[in-house]
Coordinates of C-alpha atoms in Angstrom, one line a residue:
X6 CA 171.8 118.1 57.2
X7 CA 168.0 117.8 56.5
X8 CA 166.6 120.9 56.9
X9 CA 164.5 121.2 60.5
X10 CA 163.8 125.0 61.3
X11 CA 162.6 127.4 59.2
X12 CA 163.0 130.9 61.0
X13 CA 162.7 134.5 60.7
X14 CA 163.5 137.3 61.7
X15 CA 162.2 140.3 63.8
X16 CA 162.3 142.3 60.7
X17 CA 159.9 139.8 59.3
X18 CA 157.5 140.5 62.0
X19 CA 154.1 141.4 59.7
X20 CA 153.2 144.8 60.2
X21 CA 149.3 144.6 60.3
X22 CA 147.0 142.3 61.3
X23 CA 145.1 140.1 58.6
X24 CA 140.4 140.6 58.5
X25 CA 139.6 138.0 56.6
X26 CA 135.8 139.4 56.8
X27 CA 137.3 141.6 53.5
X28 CA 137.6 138.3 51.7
X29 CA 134.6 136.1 52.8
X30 CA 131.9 135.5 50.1
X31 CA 129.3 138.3 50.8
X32 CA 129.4 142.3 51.7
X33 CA 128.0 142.0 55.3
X34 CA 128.6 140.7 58.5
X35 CA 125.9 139.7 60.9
X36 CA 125.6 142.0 63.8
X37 CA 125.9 141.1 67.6
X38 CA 122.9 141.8 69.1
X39 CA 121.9 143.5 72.0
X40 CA 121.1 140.5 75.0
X41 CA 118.1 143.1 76.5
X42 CA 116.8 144.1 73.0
X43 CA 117.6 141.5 70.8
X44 CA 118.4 144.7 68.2
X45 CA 122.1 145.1 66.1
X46 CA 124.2 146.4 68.6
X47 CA 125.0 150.3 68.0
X48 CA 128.9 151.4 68.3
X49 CA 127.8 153.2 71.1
X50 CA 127.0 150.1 72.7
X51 CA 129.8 148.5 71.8
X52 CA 132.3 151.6 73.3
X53 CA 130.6 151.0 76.8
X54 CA 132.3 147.4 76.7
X55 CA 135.5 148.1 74.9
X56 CA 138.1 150.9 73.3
X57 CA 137.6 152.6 70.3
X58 CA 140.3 150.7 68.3
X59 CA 138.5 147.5 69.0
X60 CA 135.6 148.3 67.5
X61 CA 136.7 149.2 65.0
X62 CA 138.5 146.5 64.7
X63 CA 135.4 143.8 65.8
X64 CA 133.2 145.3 63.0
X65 CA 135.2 146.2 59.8
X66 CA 135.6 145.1 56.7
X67 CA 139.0 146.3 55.8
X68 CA 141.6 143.5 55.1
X69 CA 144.6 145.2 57.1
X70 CA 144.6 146.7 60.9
X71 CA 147.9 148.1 61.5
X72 CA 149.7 146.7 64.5
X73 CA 151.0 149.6 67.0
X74 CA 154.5 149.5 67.1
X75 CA 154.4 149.2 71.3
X76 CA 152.7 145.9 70.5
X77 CA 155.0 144.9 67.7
X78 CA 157.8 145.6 70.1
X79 CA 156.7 143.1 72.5
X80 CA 155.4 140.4 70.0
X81 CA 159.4 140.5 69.4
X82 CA 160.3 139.3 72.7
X83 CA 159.4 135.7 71.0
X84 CA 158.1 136.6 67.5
X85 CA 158.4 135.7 64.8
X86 CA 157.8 131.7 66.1
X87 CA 159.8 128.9 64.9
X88 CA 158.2 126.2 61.7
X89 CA 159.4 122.9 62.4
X90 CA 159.7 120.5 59.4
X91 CA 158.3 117.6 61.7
X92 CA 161.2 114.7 59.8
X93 CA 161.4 112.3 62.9
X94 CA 157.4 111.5 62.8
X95 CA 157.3 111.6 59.0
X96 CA 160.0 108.9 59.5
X97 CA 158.1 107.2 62.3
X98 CA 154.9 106.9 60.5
X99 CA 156.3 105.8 57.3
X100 CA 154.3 108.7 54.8
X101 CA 155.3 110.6 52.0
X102 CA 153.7 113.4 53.1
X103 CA 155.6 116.5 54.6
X104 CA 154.5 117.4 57.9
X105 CA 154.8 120.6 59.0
X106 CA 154.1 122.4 62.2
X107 CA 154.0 125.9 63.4
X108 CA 155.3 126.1 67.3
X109 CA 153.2 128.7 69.7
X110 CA 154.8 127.3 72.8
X111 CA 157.7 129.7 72.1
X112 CA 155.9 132.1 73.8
X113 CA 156.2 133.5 77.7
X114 CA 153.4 131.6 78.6
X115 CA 153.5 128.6 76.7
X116 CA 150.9 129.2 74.0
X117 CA 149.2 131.4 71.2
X118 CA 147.2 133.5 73.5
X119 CA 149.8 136.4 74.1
X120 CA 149.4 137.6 70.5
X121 CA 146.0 139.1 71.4
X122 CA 146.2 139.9 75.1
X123 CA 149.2 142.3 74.4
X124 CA 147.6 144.3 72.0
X125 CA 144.2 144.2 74.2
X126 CA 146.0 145.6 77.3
X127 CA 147.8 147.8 75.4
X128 CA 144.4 149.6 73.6
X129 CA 142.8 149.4 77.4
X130 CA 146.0 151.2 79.1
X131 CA 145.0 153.9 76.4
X132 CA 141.2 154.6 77.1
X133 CA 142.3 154.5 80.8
X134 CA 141.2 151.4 82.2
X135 CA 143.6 150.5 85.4
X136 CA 142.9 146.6 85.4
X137 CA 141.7 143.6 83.8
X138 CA 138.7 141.3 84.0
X139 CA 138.6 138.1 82.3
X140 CA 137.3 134.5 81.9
X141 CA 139.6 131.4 80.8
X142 CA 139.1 127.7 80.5
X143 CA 142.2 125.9 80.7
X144 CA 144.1 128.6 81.8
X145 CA 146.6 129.7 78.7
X146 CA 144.8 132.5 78.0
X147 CA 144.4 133.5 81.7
X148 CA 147.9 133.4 81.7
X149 CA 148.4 135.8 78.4
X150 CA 145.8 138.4 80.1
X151 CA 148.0 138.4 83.3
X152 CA 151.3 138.5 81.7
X153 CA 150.1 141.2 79.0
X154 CA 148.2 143.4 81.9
X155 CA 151.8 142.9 83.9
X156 CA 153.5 144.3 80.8
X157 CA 151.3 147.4 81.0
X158 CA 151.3 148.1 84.5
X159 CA 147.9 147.0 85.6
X160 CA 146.0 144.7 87.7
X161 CA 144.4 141.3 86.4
X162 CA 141.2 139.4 87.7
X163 CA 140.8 135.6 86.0
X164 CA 137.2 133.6 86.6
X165 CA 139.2 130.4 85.6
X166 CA 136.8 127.5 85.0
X167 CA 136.6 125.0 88.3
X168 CA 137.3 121.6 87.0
X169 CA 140.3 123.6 84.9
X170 CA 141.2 125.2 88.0
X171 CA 141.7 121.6 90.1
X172 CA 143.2 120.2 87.1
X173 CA 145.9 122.7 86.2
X174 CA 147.2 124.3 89.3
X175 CA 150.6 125.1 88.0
X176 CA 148.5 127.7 85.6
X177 CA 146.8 129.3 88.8
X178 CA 150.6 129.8 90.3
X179 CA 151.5 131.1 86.9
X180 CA 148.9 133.4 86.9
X181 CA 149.9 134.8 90.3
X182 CA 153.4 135.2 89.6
X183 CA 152.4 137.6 86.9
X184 CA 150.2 139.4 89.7
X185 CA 147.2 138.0 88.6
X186 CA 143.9 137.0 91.2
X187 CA 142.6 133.9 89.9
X188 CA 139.0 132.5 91.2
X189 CA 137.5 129.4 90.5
X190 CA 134.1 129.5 88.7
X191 CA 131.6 129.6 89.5
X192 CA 132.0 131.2 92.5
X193 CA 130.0 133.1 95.4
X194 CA 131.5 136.9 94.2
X195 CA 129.5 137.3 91.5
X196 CA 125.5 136.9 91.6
X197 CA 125.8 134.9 88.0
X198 CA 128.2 132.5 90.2
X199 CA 126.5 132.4 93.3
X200 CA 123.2 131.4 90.9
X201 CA 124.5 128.7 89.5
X202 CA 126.0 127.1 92.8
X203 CA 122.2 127.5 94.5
X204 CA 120.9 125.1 91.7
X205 CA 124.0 122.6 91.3
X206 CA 127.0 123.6 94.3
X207 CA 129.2 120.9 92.6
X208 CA 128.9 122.4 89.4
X209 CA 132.3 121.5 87.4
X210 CA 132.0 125.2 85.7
X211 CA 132.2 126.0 82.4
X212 CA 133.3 129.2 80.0
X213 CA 130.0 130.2 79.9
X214 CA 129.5 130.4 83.4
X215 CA 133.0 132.1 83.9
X216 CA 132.2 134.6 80.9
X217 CA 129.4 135.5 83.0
X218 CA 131.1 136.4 86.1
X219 CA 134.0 138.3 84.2
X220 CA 130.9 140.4 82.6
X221 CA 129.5 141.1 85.8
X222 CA 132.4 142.4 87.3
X223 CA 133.6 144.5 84.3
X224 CA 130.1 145.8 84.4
X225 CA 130.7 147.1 87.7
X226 CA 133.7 148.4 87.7
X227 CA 134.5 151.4 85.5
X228 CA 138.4 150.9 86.0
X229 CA 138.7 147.7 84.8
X230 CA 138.3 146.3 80.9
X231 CA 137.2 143.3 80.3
X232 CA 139.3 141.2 77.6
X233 CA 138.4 137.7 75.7
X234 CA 140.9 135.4 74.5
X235 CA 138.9 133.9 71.2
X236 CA 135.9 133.9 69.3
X237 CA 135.8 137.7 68.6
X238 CA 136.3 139.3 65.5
X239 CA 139.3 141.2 66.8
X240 CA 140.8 137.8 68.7
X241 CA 140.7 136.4 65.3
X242 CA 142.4 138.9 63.7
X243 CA 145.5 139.6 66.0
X244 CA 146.2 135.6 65.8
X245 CA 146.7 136.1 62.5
X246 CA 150.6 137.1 62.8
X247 CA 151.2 132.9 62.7
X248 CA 149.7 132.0 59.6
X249 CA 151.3 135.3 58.0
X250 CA 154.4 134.3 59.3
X251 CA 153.6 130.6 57.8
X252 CA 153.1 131.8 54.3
X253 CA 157.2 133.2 54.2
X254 CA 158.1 130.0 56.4
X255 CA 156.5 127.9 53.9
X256 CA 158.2 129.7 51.2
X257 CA 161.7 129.3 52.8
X258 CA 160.7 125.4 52.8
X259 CA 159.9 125.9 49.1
X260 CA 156.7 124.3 49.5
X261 CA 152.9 124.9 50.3
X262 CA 150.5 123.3 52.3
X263 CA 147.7 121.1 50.7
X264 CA 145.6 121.0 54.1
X265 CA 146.2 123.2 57.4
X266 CA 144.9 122.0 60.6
X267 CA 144.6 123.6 63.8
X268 CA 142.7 122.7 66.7
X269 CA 138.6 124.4 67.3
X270 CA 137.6 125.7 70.7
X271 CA 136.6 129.5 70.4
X272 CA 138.6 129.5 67.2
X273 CA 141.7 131.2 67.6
X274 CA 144.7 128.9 67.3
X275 CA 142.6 127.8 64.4
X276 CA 141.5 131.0 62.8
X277 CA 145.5 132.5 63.3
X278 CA 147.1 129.9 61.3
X279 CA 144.5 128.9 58.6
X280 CA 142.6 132.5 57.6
X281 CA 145.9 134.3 56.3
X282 CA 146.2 131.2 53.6
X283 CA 142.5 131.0 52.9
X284 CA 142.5 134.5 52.2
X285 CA 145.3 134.1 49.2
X286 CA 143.2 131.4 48.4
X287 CA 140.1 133.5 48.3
X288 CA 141.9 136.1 46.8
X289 CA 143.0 133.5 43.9
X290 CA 145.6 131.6 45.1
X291 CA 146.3 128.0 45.4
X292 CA 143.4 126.2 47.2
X293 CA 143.9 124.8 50.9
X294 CA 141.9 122.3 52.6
X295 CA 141.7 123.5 56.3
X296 CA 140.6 120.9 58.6
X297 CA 139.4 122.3 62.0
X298 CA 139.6 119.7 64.9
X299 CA 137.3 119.7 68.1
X300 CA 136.8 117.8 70.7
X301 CA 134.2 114.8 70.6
X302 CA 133.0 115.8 74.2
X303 CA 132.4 119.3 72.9
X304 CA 131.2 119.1 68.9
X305 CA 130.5 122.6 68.8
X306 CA 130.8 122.4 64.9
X307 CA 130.0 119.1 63.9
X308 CA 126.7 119.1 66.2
X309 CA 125.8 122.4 66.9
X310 CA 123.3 124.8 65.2
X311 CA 124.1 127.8 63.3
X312 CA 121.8 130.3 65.1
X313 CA 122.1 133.4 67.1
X314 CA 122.8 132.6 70.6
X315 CA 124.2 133.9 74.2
X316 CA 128.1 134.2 74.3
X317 CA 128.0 133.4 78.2
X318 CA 125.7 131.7 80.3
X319 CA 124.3 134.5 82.4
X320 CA 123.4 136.1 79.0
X321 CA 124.7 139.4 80.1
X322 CA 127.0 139.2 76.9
X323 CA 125.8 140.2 73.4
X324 CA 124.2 137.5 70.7
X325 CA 126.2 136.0 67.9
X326 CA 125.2 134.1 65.0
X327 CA 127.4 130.8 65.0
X328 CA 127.9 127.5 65.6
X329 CA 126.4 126.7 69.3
X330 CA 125.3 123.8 71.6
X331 CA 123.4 126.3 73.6
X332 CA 124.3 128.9 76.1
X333 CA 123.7 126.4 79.4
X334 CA 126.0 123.4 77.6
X335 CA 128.4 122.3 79.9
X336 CA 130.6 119.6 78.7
X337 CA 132.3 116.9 80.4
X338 CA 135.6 117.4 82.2
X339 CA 137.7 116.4 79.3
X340 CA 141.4 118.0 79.8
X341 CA 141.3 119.9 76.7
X342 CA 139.7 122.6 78.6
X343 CA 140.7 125.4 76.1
X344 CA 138.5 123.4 73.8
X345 CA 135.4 123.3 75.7
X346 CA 133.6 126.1 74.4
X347 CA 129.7 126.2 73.9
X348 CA 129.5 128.8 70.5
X349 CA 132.7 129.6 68.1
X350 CA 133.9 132.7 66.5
X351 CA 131.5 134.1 64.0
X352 CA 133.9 134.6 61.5
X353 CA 134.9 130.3 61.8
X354 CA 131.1 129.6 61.4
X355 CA 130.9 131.6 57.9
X356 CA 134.3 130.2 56.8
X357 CA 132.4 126.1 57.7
X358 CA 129.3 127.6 56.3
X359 CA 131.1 128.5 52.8
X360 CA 133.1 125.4 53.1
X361 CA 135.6 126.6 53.4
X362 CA 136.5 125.0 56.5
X363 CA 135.9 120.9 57.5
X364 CA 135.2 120.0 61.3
X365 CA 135.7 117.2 62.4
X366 CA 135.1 116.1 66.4
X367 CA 137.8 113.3 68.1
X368 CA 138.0 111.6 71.1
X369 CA 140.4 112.5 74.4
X370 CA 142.1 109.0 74.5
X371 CA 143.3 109.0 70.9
X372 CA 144.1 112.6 71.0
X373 CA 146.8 111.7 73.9
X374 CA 147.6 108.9 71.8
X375 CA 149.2 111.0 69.4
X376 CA 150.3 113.5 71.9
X377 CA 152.7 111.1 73.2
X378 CA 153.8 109.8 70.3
X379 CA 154.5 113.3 69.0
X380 CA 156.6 114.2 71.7
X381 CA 158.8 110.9 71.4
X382 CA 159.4 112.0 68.0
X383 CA 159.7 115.4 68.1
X384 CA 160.7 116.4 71.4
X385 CA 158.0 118.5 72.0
X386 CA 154.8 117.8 74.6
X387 CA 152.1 119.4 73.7
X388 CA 149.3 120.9 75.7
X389 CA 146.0 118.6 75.3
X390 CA 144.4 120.7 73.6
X391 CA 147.4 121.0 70.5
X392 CA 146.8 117.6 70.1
X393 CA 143.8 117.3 68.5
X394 CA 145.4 119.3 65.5
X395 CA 148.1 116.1 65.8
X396 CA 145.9 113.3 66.0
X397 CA 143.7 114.8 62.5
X398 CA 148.2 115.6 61.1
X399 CA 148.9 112.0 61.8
X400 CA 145.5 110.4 60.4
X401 CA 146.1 112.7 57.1
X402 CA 149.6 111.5 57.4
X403 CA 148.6 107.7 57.5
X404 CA 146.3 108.4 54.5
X405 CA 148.8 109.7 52.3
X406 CA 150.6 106.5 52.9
X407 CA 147.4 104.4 52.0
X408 CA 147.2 106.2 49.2
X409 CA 150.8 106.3 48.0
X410 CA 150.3 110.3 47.9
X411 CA 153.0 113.1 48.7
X412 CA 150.8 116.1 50.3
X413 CA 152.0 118.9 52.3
X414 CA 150.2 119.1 56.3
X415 CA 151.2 122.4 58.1
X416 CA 149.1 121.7 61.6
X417 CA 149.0 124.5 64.7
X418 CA 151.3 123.4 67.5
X419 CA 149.6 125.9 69.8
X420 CA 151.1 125.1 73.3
X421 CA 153.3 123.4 75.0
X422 CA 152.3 120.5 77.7
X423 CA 154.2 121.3 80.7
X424 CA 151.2 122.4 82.9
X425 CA 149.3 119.6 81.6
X426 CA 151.6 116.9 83.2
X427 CA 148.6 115.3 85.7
X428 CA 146.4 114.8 82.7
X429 CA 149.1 112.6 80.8
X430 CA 150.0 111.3 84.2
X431 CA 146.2 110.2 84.1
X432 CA 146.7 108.9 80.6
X433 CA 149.5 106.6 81.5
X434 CA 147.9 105.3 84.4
X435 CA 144.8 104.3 82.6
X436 CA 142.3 106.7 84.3
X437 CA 141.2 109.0 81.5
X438 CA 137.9 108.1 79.5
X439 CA 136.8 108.6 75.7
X440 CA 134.3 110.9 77.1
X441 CA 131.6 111.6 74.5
X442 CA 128.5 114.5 75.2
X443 CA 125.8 112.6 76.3
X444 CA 122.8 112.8 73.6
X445 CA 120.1 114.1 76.2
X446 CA 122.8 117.0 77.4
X447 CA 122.8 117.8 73.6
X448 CA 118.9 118.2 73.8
X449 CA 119.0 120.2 77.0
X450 CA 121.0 122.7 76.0
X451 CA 120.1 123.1 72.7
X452 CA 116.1 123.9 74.1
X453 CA 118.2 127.4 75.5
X454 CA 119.2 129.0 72.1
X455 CA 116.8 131.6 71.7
X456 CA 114.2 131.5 69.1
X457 CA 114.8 133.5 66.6
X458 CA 111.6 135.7 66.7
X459 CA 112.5 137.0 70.3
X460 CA 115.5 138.5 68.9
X461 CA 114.2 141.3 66.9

């Protein structure tokens, strides 16, 4: 039989978490700055908002974190995830190239976002904190935070984003069955919410807005932590169990990718996959091109500006320099709402900045496209947002077979599509669009990105 899984096995798990910041041209990484004083944030600062550990973790330079072995324990409950060798669409497209794909919706919840909200609930429980406050777009990583604040005997708020919210409800019930409250944002709780509904009451939302209201209550609150499911130094480095996983899976296949894709929201489906192999590269091993895919509706890296801006739009949040549209972007109500993020992880923007990393930005309709024809292939539907990473696999694909070339695609399956079934019900019916940001919205939101003399 042609060989289809490539697994290991809990003794495999890796044992510490990969910081690529050790690797990445340069000795320094820019400081998140204070939203009041525009100044480096102290690690004083920083332990009013989150636990020691994190910190630490958020601004080192060591390559290695060790994982605690409560956290490693639970990872185990679906870790290590399976690497499919991906024969059937191979087959389908007629390419020599080797497709590859690493599957995330092994886990309880259906996607990636576990391997960070365990490890975050688990350093909370320790400095205390009784509950849980955070912000999600599409829902998968509300769904992590309740299921890891579950797992640690605590209580779990979720600002979920409102078009999200209406469009996913299956991720709301989720949510609640892991004892979760989940709100729809904006909403009148929170004076960033309430704000934003005076001056536009049909507001769609976005994950700015909802950052904003998770901050406010956090800030409140003294028994609650609030937790963030990308874009963060430390959210980075926890996904990075997949790709080290990856490099043995890819050795059991005795092969090596030429290019890794993974789809680019806050970064880290993207960042989890790609950084451990861009660090042997960095480190002198073989060279990698890693393509990072984003939506058209939300070309945070192919249109944004690399400049110090707001994490949320109530700028309660600290300043990070990175790719942004602006703090007050709020993109169209494309389904790939895990994907519709205004700013990226710092550590992504370095990586594009070094070029280390290529974006590239597609539209919703072809990303479905290949979505479906995935899952006739292989089985497997994947969440909207996964399949960007397969429309930019099967174009690379198709290329290899202009090109009579035999390359190597590894690609981040990072969900599974099961709460998404109205949006491909929408896709067969003919009523989703190939929405694309409008220009002027581009404008307007870039004229919020603070100057850069205001910030010192």
């Amino acid at each position: 039989m042609d060989k289809i899984k490539y697994q290991l096995d809990e003794k495999d798990l890796p044992a510490t978490w990969y910081n690529i910041a050790a690797d990445l041209p340069g000795t320094t990484q820019p400081a998140a700055l204070n939203p009041k004083t525009g100044q480096p944030l102290t690690r004083d600062e920083l332990l009013h908002v989150m636990p020691e550990q994190l910190v630490d973790q958020e601004t080192s330079t060591e390559r290695e974190f060790e994982i605690p072995e409560p956290v490693r324990q639970l990872y185990a409950h679906w870790r290590p995830s399976p690497l499919f060798r991906a024969r059937r669409l191979e087959r389908a497209l007629d390419t020599p190239a080797r497709i590859y794909y690493k599957y995330e919706g092994v886990a309880p919840t259906g996607s990636h976002k576990p391997n960070t909200g365990i490890p975050q609930a688990y350093y909370n429980k320790l400095a205390g904190k009784t509950g849980l406050v955070t912000e999600t777009g599409a829902g998968q990583w509300g769904s992590a935070a309740a299921l890891s604040a579950s797992f640690f005997g605590m209580t779990a708020k979720v600002f979920m984003v409102k078009v999200s919210f209406e469009q996913k409800p299956y991720r709301r019930a989720l949510m609640e069955s892991f004892g979760a409250v989940c709100i729809p944002s904006p909403s009148i709780e929170t004076a960033a919410g309430r704000a934003i509904l005076a001056d536009d009451p049909d507001s769609p939302g976005s994950l700015g807005i909802a950052t904003s209201e998770a901050l406010e209550v956090a800030a409140q609150d003294p028994t609650l932590g609030y937790t963030l499911g990308s874009a963060a130094n430390h959210v980075l480095a926890h996904q990075t169990v997949i790709g080290q996983e990856a490099l043995l899976q890819m050795d059991m296949a005795d092969d090596y990718p030429d290019i890794v894709i993974g789809c680019s929201g806050g970064g880290s489906n993207l960042a989890g996959l790609s950084f451990p192999f861009l660090g042997e590269q960095l480190r002198g091993g073989r060279k990698v091109r890693v393509i990072a895919v984003e939506p058209a509706a939300c070309p945070t890296l192919t249109k944004g500006a690399i400049a110090y801006d707001y994490s949320d739009t109530g700028r309660l949040g600290p300043l990070f320099r990175m790719h942004t549209l602006g703090h007050t972007f709020v993109p169209p109500a494309v389904h790939a709402g895990g994907l519709r993020a205004h700013g990226i992880g710092p550590l992504i923007s370095r990586a594009v900045e070094e070029h280390l990393i290529d974006p590239i930005a597609v539209g919703q309709l072809g990303c479905f496209e290949a979505g479906v024809q995935f899952a006739r292939t292989e089985g497997i539907l994947p969440a909207p947002e996964s399949t960007h990473a397969i429309r930019a696999a099967i174009d690379e694909a198709n290329r290899c077979r202009e090109e009579g070339q035999s390359r190597a695609i590894l690609f981040g399956l990072s969900g599974h599509g099961h709460f998404d079934l109205t949006a491909y019900d929408k896709y067969f019916a003919g009523q989703l669009d190939d929405e694309i940001v409008d220009e002027k919205e581009l404008i307007r939101a870039a004229a919020s990105i603070p100057e850069a003399a205001t910030l010192r």
